[in-house]
PDB file of C-alpha atoms and ligand atoms in Angstrom:
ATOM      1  CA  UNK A 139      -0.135  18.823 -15.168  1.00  0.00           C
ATOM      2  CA  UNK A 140       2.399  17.294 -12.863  1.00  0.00           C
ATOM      3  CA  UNK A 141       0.940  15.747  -9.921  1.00  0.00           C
ATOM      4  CA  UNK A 142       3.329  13.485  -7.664  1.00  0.00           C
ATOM      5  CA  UNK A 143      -0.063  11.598  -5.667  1.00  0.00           C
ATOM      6  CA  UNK A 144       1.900  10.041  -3.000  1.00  0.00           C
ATOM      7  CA  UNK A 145       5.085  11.321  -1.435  1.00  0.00           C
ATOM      8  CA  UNK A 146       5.824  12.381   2.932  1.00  0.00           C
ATOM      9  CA  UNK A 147       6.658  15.885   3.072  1.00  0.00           C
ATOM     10  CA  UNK A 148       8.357  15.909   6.912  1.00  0.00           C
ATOM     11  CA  UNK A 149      10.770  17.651   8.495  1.00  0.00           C
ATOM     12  CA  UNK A 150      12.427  14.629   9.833  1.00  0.00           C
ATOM     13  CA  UNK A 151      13.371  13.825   6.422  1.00  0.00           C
ATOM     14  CA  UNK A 152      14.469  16.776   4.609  1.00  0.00           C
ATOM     15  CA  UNK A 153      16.606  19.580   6.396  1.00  0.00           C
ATOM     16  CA  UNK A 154      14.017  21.881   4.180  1.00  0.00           C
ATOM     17  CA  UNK A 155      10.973  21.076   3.346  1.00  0.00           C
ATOM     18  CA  UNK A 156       9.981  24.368   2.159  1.00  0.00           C
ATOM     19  CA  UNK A 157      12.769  24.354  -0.279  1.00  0.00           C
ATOM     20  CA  UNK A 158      11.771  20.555  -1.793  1.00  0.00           C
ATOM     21  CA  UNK A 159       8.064  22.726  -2.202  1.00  0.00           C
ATOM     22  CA  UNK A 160       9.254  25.422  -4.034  1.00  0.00           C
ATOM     23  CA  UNK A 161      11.902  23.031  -6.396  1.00  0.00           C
ATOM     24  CA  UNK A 162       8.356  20.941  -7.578  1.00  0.00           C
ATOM     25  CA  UNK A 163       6.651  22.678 -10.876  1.00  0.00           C
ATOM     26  CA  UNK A 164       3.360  21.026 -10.010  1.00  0.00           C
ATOM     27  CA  UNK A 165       1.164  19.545  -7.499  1.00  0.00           C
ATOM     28  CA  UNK A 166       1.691  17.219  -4.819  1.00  0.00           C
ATOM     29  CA  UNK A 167      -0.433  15.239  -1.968  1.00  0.00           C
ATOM     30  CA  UNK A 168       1.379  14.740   1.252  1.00  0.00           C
ATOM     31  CA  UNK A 169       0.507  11.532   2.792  1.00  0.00           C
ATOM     32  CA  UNK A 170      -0.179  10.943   6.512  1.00  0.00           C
ATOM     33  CA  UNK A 171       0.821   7.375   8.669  1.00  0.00           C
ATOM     34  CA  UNK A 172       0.755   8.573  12.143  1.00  0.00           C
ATOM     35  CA  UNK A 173      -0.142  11.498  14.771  1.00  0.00           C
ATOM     36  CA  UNK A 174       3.028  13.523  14.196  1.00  0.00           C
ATOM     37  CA  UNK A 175       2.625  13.295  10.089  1.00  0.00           C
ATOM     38  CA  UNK A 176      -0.987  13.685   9.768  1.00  0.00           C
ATOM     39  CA  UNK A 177      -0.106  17.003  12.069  1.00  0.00           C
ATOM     40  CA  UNK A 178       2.865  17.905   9.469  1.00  0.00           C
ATOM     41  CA  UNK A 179       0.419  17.288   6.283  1.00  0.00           C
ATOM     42  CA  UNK A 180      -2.201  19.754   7.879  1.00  0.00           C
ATOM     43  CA  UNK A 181       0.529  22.546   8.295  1.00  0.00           C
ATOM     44  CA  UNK A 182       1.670  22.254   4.981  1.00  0.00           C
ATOM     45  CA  UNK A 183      -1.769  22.329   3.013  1.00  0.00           C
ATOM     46  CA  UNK A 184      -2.402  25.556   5.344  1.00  0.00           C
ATOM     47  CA  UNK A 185       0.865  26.828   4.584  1.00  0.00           C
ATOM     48  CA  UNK A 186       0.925  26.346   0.399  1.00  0.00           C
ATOM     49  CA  UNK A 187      -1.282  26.219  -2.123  1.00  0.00           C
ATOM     50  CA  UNK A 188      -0.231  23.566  -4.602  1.00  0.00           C
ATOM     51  CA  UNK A 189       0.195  21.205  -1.345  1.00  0.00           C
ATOM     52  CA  UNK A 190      -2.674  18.839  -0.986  1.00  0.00           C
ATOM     53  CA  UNK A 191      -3.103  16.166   1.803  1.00  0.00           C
ATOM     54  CA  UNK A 192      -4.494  12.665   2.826  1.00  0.00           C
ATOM     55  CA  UNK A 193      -4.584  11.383   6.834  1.00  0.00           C
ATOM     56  CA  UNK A 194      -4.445   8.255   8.028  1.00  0.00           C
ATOM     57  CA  UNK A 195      -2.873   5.423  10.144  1.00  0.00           C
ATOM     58  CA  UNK A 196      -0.571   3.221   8.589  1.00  0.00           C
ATOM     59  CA  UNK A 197      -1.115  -0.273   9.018  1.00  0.00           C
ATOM     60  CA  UNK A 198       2.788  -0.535  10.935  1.00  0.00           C
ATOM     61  CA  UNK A 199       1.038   2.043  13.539  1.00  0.00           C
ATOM     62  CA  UNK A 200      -1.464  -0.273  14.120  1.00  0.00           C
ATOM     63  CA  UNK A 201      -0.529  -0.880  17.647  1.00  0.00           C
ATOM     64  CA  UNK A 202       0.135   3.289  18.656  1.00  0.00           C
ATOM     65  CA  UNK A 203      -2.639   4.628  17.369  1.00  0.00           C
ATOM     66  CA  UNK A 204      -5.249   6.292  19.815  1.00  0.00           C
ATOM     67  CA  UNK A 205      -9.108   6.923  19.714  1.00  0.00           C
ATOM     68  CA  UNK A 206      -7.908  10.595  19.439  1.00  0.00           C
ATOM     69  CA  UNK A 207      -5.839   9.993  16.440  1.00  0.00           C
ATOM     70  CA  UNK A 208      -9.083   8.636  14.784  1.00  0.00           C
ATOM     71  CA  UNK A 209     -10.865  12.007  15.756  1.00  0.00           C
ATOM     72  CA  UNK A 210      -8.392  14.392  14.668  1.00  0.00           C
ATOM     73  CA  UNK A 211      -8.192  12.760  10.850  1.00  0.00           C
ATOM     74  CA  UNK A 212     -12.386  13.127  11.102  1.00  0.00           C
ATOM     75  CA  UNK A 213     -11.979  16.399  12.466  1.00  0.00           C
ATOM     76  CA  UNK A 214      -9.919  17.452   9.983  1.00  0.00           C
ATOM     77  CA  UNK A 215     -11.700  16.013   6.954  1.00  0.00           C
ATOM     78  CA  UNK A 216     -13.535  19.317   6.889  1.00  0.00           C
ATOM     79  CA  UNK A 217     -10.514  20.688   5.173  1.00  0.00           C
ATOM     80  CA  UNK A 218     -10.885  21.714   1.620  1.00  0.00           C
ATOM     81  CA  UNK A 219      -7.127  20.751   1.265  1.00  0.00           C
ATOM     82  CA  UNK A 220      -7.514  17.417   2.509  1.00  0.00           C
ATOM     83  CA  UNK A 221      -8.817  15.563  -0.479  1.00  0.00           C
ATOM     84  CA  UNK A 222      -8.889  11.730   0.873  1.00  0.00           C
ATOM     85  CA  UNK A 223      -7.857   9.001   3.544  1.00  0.00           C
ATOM     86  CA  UNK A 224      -4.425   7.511   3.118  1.00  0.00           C
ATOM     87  CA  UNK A 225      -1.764   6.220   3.412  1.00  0.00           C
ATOM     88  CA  UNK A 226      -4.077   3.039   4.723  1.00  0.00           C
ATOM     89  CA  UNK A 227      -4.071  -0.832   4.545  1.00  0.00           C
ATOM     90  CA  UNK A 228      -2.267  -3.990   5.360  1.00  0.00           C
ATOM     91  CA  UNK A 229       1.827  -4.252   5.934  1.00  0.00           C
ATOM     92  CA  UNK A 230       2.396  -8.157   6.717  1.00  0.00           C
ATOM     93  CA  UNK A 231       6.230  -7.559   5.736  1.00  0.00           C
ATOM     94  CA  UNK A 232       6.903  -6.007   8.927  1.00  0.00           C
ATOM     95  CA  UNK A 233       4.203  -7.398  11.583  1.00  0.00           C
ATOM     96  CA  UNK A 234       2.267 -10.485  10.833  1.00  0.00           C
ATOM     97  CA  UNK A 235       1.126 -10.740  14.666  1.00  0.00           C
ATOM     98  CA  UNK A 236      -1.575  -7.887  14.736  1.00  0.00           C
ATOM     99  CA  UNK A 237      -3.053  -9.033  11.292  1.00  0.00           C
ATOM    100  CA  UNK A 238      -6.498  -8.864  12.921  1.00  0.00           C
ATOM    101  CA  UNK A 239      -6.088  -5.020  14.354  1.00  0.00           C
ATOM    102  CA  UNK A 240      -4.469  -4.057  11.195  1.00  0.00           C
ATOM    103  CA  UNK A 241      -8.115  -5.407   9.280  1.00  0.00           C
ATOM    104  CA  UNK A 242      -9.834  -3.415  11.330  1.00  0.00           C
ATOM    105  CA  UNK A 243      -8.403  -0.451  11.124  1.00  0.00           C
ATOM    106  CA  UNK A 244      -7.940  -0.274   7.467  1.00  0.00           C
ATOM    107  CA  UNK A 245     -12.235  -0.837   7.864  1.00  0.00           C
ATOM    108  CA  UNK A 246     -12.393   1.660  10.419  1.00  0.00           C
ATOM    109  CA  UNK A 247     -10.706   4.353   7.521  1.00  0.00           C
ATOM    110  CA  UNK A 248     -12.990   3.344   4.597  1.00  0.00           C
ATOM    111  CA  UNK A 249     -15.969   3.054   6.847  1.00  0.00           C
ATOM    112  CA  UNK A 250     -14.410   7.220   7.137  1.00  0.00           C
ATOM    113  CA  UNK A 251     -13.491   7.905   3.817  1.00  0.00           C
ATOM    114  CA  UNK A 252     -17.168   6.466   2.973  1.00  0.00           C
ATOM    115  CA  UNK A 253     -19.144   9.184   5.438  1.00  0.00           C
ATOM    116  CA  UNK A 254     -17.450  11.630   3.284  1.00  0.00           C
ATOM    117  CA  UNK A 255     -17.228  10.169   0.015  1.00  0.00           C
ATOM    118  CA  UNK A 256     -13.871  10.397  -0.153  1.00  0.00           C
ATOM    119  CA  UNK A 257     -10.859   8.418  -1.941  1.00  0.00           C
ATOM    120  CA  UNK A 258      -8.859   6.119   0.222  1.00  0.00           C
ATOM    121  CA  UNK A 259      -4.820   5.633  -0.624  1.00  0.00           C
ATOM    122  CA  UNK A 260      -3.644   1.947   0.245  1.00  0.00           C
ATOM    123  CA  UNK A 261      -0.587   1.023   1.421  1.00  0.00           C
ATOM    124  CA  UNK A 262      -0.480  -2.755   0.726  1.00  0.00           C
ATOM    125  CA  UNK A 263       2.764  -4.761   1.036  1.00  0.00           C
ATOM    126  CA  UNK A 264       2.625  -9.181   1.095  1.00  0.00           C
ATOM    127  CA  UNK A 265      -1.256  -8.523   1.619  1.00  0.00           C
ATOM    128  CA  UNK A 266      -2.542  -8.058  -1.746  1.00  0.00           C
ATOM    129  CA  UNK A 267      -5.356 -11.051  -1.619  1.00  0.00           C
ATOM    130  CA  UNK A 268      -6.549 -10.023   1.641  1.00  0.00           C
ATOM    131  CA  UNK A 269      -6.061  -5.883   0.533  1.00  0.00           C
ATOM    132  CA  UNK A 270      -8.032  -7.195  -2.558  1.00  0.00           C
ATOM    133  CA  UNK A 271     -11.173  -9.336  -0.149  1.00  0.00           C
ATOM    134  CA  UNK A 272     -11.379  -5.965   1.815  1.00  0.00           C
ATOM    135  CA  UNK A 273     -11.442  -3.052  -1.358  1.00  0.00           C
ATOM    136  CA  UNK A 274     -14.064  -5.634  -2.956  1.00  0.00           C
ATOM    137  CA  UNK A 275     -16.728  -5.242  -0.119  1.00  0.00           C
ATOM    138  CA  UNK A 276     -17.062  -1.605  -0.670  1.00  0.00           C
ATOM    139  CA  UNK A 277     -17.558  -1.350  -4.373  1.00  0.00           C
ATOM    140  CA  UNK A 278     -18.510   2.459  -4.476  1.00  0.00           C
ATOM    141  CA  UNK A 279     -15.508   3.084  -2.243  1.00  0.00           C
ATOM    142  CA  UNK A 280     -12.809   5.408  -4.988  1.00  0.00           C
ATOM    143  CA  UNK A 281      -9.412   3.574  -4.105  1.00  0.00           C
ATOM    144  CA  UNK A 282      -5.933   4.190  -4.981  1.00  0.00           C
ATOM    145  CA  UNK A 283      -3.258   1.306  -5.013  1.00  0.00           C
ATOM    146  CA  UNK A 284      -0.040   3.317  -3.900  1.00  0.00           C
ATOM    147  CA  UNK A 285       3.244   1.861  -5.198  1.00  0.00           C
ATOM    148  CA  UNK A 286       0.924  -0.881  -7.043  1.00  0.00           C
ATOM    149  CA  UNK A 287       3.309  -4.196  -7.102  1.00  0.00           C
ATOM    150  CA  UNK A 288       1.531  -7.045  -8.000  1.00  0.00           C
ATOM    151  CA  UNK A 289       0.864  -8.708 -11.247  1.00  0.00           C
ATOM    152  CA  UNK A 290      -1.141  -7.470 -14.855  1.00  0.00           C
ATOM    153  CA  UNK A 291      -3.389  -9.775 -13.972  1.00  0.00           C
ATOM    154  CA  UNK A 292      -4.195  -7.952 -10.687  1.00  0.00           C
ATOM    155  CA  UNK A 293      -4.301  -4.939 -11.864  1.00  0.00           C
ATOM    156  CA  UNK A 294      -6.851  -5.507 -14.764  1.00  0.00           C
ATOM    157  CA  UNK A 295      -9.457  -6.693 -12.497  1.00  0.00           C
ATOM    158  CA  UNK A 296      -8.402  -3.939 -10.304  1.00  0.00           C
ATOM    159  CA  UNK A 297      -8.965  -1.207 -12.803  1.00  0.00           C
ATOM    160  CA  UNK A 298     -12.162  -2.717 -14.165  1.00  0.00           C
ATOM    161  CA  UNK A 299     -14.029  -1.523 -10.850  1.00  0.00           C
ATOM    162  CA  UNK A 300     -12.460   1.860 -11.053  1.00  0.00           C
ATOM    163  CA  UNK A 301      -9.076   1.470  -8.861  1.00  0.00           C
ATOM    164  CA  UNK A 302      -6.328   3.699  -9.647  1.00  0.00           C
ATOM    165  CA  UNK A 303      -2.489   2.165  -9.518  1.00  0.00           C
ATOM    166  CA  UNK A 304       0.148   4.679  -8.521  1.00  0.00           C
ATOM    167  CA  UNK A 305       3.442   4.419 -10.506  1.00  0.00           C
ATOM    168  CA  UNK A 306       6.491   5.289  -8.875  1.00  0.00           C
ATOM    169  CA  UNK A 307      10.133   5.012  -8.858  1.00  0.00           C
ATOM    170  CA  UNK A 308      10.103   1.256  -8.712  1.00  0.00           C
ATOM    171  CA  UNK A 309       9.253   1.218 -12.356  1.00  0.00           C
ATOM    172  CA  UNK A 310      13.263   2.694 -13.590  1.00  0.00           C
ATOM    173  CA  UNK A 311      14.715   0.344 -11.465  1.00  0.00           C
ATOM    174  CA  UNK A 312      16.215  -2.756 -13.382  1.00  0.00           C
ATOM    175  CA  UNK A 313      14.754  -5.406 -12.076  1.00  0.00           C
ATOM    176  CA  UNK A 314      10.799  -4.025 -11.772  1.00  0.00           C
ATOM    177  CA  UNK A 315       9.988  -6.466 -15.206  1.00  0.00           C
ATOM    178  CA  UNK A 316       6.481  -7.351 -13.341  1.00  0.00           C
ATOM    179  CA  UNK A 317       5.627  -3.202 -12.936  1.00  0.00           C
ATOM    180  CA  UNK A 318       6.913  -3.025 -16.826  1.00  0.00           C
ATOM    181  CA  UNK A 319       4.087  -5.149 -17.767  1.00  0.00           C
ATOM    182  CA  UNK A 320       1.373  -3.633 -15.816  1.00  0.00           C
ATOM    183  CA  UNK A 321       2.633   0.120 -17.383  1.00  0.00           C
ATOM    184  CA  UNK A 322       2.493  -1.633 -20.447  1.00  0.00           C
ATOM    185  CA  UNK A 323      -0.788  -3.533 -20.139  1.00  0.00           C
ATOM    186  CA  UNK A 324      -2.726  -0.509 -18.385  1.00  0.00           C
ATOM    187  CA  UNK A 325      -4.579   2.281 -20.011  1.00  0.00           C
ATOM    188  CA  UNK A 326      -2.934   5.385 -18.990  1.00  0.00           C
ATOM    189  CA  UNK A 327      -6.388   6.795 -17.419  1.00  0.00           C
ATOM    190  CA  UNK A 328      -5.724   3.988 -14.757  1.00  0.00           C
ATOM    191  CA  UNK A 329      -2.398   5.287 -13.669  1.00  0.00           C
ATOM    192  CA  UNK A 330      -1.235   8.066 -11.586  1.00  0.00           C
ATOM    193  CA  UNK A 331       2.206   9.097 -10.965  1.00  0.00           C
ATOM    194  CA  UNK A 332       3.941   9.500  -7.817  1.00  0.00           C
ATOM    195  CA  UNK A 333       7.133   9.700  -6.287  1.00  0.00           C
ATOM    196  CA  UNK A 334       6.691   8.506  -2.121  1.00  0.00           C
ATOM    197  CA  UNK A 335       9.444  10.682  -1.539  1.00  0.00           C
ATOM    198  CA  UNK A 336      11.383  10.574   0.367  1.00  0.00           C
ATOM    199  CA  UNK A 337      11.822   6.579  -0.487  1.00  0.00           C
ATOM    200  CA  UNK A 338      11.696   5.144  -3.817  1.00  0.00           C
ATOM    201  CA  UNK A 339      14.282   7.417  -5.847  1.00  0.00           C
ATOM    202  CA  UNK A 340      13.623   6.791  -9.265  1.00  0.00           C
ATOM    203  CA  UNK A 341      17.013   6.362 -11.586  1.00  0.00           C
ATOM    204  CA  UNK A 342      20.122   7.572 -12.179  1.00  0.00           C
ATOM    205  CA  UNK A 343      19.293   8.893  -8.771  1.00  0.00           C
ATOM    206  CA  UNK A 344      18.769   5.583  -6.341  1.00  0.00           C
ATOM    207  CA  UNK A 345      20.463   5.715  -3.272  1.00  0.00           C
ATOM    208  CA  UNK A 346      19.421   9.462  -3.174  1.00  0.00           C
ATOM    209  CA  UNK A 347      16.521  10.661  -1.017  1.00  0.00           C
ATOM    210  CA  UNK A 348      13.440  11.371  -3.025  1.00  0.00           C
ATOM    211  CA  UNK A 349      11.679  14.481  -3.660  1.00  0.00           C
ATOM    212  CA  UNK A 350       8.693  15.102  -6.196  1.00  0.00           C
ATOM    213  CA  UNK A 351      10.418  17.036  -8.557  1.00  0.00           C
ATOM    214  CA  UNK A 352      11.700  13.385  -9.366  1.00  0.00           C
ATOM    215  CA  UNK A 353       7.953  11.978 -10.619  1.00  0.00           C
ATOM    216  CA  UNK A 354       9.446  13.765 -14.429  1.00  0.00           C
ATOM    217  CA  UNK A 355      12.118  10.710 -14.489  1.00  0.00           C
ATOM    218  CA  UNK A 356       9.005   8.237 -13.696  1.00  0.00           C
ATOM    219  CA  UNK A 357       6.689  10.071 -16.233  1.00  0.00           C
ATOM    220  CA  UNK A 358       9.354   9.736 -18.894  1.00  0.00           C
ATOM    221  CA  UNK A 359       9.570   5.902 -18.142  1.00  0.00           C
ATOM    222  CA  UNK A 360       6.461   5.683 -18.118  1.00  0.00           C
ATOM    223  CA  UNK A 361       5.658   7.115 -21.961  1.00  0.00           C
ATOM    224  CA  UNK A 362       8.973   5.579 -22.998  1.00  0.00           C
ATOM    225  CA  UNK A 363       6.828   2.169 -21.952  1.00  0.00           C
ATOM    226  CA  UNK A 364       4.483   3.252 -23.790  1.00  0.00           C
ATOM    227  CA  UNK A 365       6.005   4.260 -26.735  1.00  0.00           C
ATOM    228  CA  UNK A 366       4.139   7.416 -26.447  1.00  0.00           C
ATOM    229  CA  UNK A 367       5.087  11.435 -25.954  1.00  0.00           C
ATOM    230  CA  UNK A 368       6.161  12.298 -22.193  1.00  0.00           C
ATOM    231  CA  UNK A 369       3.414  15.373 -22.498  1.00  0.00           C
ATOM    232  CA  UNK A 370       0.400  12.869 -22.879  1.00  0.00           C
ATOM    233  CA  UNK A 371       1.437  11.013 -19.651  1.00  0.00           C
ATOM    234  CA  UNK A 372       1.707  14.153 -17.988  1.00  0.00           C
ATOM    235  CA  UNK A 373      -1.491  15.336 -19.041  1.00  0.00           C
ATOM    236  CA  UNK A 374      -3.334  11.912 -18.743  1.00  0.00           C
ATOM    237  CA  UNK A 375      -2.334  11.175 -15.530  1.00  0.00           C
ATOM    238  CA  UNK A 376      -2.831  15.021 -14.000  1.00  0.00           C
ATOM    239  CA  UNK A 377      -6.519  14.388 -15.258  1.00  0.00           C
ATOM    240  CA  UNK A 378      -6.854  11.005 -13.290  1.00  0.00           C
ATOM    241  CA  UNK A 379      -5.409  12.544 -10.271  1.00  0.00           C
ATOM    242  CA  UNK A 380      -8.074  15.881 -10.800  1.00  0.00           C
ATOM    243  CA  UNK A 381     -10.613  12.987 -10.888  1.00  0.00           C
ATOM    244  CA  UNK A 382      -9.849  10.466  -8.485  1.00  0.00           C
ATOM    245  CA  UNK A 383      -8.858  13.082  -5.584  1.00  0.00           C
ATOM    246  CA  UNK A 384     -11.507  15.687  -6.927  1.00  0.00           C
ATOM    247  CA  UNK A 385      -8.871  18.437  -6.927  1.00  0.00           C
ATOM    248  CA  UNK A 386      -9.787  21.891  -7.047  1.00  0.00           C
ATOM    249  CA  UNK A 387      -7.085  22.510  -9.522  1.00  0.00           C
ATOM    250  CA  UNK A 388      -7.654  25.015 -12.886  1.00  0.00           C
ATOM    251  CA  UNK A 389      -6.832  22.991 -15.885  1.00  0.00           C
TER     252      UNK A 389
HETATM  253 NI1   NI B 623       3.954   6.188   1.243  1.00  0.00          NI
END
């Protein structure tokens, strides 16, 4: 089972988003970052069935964010379709002045996820020891490390406690020889696939917006990695997705 597990289904990035849908044989969950997207990712889990969704407030909308955005994710968590919390975490690429706020939200969205015993997708970029001091004081907590980048040795304590690593595009690109090792050194029930469409275009299409239909090229890096069929990383992976999200999906 194809599942892309992280990819931004919005109509400010694709002139049809309806048609990118219909062009994916498989399942996909739509991640959330702000007002206007967790809105979009609730429309399209209404509107089709092999849509799923996560909400949250990405840590670069730290500083928009209202007490009402806060209420409409919880208010919304009573959606079958919405299956976790996400995307959610720590971005000191892009703001290293509201480090602080950007703690406490990511808290704030466990501390939600956690009510409801539900997974939480993180976004972590030049963060990953404070990401990791965070993740570690809720040990029951089911995360997901979207677009994992940092090293094996990372990830292996990271999967020993049950965290998923999402594979994406980054691993065809030339240069990704740390991801390599981690697909390499990882069990494949400790990966998920996903595409973060529209960024992230896996190769011979970089440069190219994304779409999910794309996560084949990363499955088929991934088992050429591996040295093992492209079939068993599809069905490996679909099964860690069914697990971690809890996705009411007939196998
Ligand atoms: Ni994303």
């Amino acid at each position: 089972m194809l599942i892309d597990t992280h990819c931004h289904l919005s109509k400010d990035d694709y002139e049809n988003v309806d048609e990118i849908i219909k062009n994916m044989d498989g399942y996909m969950i739509t991640a959330g970052s702000d007002d206007k997207s967790n809105l979009e990712v609730i429309e399209l889990v209404n509107k089709y069935d092999n849509v799923f969704g996560v909400l949250g407030i990405h840590p670069e909308s730290v500083t928009e964010y209202s007490e009402e955005s806060i209420q409409f994710i919880e208010r919304n968590l009573d959606n079958p379709k919405i299956v976790g919390i996400g995307e959610v975490g720590l971005d000191y690429y892009w703001d290293k002045t509201h480090i602080a706020e950007q703690k406490e939200l990511f808290i704030k969205q466990i501390e939600i996820a956690n009510k409801r015993n539900l997974p939480v997708v993180i976004h972590s970029r030049d963060a990953t020891l404070d990401t990791i001091e965070i993740i570690n004081k809720y040990p029951n907590t089911k995360f997901i490390f979207h677009c994992y980048s940092a090293s094996l040795e990372i990830a292996k304590e990271l999967v020993k406690r049950g965290v998923k690593l999402g594979i994406g595009g980054v691993v065809t690109f030339k240069n990704s020889i740390k991801l390599k090792e981690v697909v390499k050194g990882i069990n494949l029930e400790d990966l998920l696939l996903e595409t973060d469409s529209p960024y992230l275009t896996p190769e011979p299409y970089r440069g190219k917006k994304n779409k999910p239909a794309n996560i084949l090229l990363v499955a088929q890096k991934i088992a050429e990695l591996k040295d093992i069929p492209v079939d068993k990383v599809i069905e490996v992976t679909g099964k860690n997705a069914i697990a971690q999200f809890d996705l009411n999906i007939p196998l």
